[in-house]
Coordinates of C-alpha atoms in Angstrom, one line a residue:
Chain A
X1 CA 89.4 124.8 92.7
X2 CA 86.3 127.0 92.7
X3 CA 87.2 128.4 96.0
X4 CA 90.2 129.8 93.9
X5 CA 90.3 132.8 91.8
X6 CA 91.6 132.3 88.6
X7 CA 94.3 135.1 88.7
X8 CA 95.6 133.9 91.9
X9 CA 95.6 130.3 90.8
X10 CA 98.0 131.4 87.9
X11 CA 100.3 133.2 90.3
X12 CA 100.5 130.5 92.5
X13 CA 100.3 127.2 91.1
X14 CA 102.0 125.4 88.6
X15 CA 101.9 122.5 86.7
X16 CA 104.1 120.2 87.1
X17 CA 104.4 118.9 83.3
X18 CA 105.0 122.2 82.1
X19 CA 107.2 124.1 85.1
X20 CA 110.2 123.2 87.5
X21 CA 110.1 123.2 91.3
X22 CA 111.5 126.5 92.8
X23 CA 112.5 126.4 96.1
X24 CA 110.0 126.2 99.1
X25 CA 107.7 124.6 97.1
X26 CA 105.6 121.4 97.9
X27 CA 103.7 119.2 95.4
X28 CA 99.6 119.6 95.5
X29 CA 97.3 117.5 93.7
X30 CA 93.9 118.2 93.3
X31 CA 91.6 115.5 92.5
X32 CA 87.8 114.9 91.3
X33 CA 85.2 112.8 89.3
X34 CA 84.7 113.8 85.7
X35 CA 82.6 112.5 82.9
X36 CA 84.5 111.6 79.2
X37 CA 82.1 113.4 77.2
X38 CA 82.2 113.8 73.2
X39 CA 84.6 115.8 71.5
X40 CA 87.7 115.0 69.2
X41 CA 89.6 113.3 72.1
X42 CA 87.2 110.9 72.6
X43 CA 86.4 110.6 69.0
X44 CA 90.0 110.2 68.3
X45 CA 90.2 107.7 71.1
X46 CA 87.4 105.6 69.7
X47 CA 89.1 105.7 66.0
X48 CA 92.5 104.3 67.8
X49 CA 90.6 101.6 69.3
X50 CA 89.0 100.5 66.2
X51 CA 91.6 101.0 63.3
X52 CA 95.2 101.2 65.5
X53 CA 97.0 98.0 66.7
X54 CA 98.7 100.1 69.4
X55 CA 95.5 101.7 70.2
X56 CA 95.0 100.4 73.5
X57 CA 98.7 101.6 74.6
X58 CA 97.6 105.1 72.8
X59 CA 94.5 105.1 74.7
X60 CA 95.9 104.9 77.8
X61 CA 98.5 107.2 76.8
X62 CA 96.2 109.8 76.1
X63 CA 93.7 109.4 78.9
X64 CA 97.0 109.9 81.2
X65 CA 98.7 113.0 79.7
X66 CA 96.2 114.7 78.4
X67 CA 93.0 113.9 80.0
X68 CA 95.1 113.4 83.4
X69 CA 92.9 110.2 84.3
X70 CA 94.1 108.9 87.3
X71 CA 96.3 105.4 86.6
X72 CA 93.9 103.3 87.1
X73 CA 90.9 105.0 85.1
X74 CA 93.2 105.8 82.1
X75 CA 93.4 102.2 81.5
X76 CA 90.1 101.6 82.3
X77 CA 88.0 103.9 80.6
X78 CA 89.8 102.6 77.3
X79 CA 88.7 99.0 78.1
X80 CA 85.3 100.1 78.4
X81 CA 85.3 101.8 75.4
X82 CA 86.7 99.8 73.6
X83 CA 84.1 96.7 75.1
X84 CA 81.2 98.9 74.3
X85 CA 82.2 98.9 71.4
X86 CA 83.3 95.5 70.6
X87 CA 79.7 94.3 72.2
X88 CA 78.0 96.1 69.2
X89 CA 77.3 99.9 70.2
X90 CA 77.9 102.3 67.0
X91 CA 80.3 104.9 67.7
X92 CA 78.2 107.6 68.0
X93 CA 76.1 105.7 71.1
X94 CA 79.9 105.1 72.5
X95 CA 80.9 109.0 72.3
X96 CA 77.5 110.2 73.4
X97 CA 77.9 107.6 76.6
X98 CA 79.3 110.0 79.6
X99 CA 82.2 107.4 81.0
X100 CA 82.8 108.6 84.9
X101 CA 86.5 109.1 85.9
X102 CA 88.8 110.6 88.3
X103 CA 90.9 113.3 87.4
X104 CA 94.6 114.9 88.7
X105 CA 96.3 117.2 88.1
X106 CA 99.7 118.2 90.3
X107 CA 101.3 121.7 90.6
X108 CA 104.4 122.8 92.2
X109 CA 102.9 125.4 94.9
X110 CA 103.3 126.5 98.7
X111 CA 102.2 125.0 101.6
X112 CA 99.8 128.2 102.6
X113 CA 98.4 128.3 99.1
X114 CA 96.7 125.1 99.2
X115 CA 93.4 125.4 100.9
X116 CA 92.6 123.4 104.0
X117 CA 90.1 121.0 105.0
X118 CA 89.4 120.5 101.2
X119 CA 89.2 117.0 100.4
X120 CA 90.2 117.9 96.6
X121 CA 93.3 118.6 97.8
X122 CA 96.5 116.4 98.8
X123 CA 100.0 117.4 99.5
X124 CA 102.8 115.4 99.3
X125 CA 105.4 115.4 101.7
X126 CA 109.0 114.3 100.3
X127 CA 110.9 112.7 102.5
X128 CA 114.6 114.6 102.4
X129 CA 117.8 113.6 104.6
X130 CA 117.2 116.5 107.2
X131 CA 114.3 114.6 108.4
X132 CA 116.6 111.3 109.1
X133 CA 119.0 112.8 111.6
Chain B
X1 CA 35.4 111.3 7.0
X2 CA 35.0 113.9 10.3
X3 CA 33.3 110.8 12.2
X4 CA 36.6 108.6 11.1
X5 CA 38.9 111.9 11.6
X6 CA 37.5 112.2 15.2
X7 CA 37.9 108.4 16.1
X8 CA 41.7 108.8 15.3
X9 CA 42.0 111.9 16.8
X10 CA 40.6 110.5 20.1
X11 CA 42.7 107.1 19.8
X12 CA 45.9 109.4 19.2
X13 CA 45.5 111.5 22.3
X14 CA 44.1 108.1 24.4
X15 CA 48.1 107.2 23.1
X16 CA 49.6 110.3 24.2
X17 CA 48.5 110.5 27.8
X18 CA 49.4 106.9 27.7
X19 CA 53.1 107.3 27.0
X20 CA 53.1 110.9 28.8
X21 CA 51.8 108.6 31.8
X22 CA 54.5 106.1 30.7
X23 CA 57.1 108.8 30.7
X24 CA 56.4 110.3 34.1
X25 CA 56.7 107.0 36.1
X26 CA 60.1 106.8 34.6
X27 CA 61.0 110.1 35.4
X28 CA 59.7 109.2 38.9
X29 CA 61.9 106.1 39.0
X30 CA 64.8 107.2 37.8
X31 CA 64.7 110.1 40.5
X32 CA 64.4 107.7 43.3
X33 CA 67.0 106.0 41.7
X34 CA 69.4 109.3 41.4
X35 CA 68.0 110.1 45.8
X36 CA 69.3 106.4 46.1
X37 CA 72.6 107.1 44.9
X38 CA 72.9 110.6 46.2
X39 CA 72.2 108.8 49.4
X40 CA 74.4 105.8 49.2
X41 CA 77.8 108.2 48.0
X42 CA 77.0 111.1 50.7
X43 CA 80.0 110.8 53.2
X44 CA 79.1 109.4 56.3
X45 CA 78.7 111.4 59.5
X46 CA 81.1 108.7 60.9
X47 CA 83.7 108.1 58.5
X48 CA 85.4 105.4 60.4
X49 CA 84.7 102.2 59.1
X50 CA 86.5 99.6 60.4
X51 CA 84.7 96.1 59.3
X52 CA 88.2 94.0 60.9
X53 CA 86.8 93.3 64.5
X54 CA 90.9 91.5 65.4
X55 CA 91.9 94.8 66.3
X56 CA 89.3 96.0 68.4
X57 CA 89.7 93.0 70.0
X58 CA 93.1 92.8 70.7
X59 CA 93.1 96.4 72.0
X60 CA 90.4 94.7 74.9
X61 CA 92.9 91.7 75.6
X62 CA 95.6 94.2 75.7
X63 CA 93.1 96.6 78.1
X64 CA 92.0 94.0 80.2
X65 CA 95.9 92.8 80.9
X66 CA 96.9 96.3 81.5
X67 CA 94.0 96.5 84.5
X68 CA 95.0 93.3 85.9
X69 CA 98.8 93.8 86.3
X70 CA 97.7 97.0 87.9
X71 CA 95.7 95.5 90.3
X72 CA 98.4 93.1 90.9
X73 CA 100.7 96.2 91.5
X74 CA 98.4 97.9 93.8
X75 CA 97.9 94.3 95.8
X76 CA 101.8 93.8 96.1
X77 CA 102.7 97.7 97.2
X78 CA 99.4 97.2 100.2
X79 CA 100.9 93.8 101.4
X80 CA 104.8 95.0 101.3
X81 CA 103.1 98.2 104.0
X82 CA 105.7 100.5 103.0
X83 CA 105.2 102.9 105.2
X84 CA 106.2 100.7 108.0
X85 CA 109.2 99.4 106.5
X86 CA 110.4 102.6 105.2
X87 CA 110.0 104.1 109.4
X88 CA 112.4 101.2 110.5
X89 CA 114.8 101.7 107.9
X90 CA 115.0 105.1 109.2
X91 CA 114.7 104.2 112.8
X92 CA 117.6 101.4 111.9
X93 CA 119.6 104.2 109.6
X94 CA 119.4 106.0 112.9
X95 CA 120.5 103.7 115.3
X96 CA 123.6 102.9 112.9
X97 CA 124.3 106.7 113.0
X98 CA 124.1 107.1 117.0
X99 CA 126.5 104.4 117.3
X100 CA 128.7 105.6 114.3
X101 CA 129.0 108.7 116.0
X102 CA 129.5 107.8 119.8
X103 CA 132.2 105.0 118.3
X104 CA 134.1 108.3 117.1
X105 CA 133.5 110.2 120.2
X106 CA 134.9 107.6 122.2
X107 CA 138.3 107.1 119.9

């Protein structure tokens, strides 16, 4: 995303949680590793875990929508959390403790916008009928 | 009388440092006592208290199911190579077509 400026980022790619396709677009994802670090999600994460029945569904929720952890890692960096935790470390040792993850985030864009030979970057071809016959 | 004057005078201030000693190692208790409890009622930097380990552990049972019906998932979609199937369905859906088409040709 660095390669990127930011203005024509905006311009040309769009998230998919918040915009429609238009037409001619394909769907990017961009991927990479990032580190849970402490701040009121995780705080907030750490207080489901301990006080919320539902707090491992809420957890995963979270980690998905708004963190955009990847499937896997949304339910996974919950469970270690929430181990850590469970295995006696205070909850200020658990939010200072950097949890690695992946991270993706999709946006409705054209083909030419997405740059090339970047392994961040995947495109998703959808398979229509024109392609059958 | 100044010899018996004196004595008293000395025995009353020998007293008074006495209880003025008394009276500052009170005062000095009773303020660690007030640091005590200024200490023990000052909010906590982390509030959340939660002294019912269940819950905690449920939400790692319920965790550690999640991850394991998702590997399950992931094990079941690389074993049905869906890719592959989804090529001959097309190559199939193709072939029906062809024939579909020279079967109307030919009427």
């Amino acid at each position: 995303m660095n390669d990127l400026d930011t203005e024509y980022f905006n311009n040309n790619f769009f998230d998919i949680r918040k915009h429609r396709p238009q037409k001619g677009q394909i769907l990017a994802q961009y991927r990479a590793v990032a580190h849970f670090v402490d701040g009121w999600v995780k705080r907030n994460l750490i207080n489901v875990l301990l006080t919320n029945k539902v707090g491992a569904k809420t957890a995963q929720k979270v980690m998905r929508n708004m963190c955009c952890a990847t499937e896997e890692d949304s339910i996974n960096i919950p469970l270690q959390m929430a181990k850590d935790l469970a295995e006696g470390m205070t909850v200020e040792e658990v939010a200072a403790k950097e949890y690695r993850m992946v991270v993706q985030y999709n946006y409705w864009t054209k083909k030419e916008c997405v740059p090339e030979d970047d392994p961040h970057w995947l495109t998703i071809d959808i398979v229509n009928n024109q392609s059958i016959t | 009388m100044n010899q018996k004057s004196k004595k008293k005078r000395e025995q009353r201030v020998k007293e008074e440092k006495k209880i003025s000693k008394q009276i500052k190692i009170k005062k000095d208790k009773e303020e660690n006592l007030r640091e005590k409890l200024q200490y023990q009622t000052r909010p906590k930097q982390t509030p959340i208290v939660n002294q019912d380990n269940a819950i905690l552990e449920e939400n790692v049972r319920i965790l550690q199911q999640a991850i394991a019906e998702h590997e399950d998932l992931l094990k079941k979609r690389n074993e049905s190579n869906i890719e592959e199937k989804l090529e001959k369905f097309k190559g199939e859906l193709k072939e029906e077509y062809d024939s579909f088409v020279r079967d109307f040709q030919n009427e």
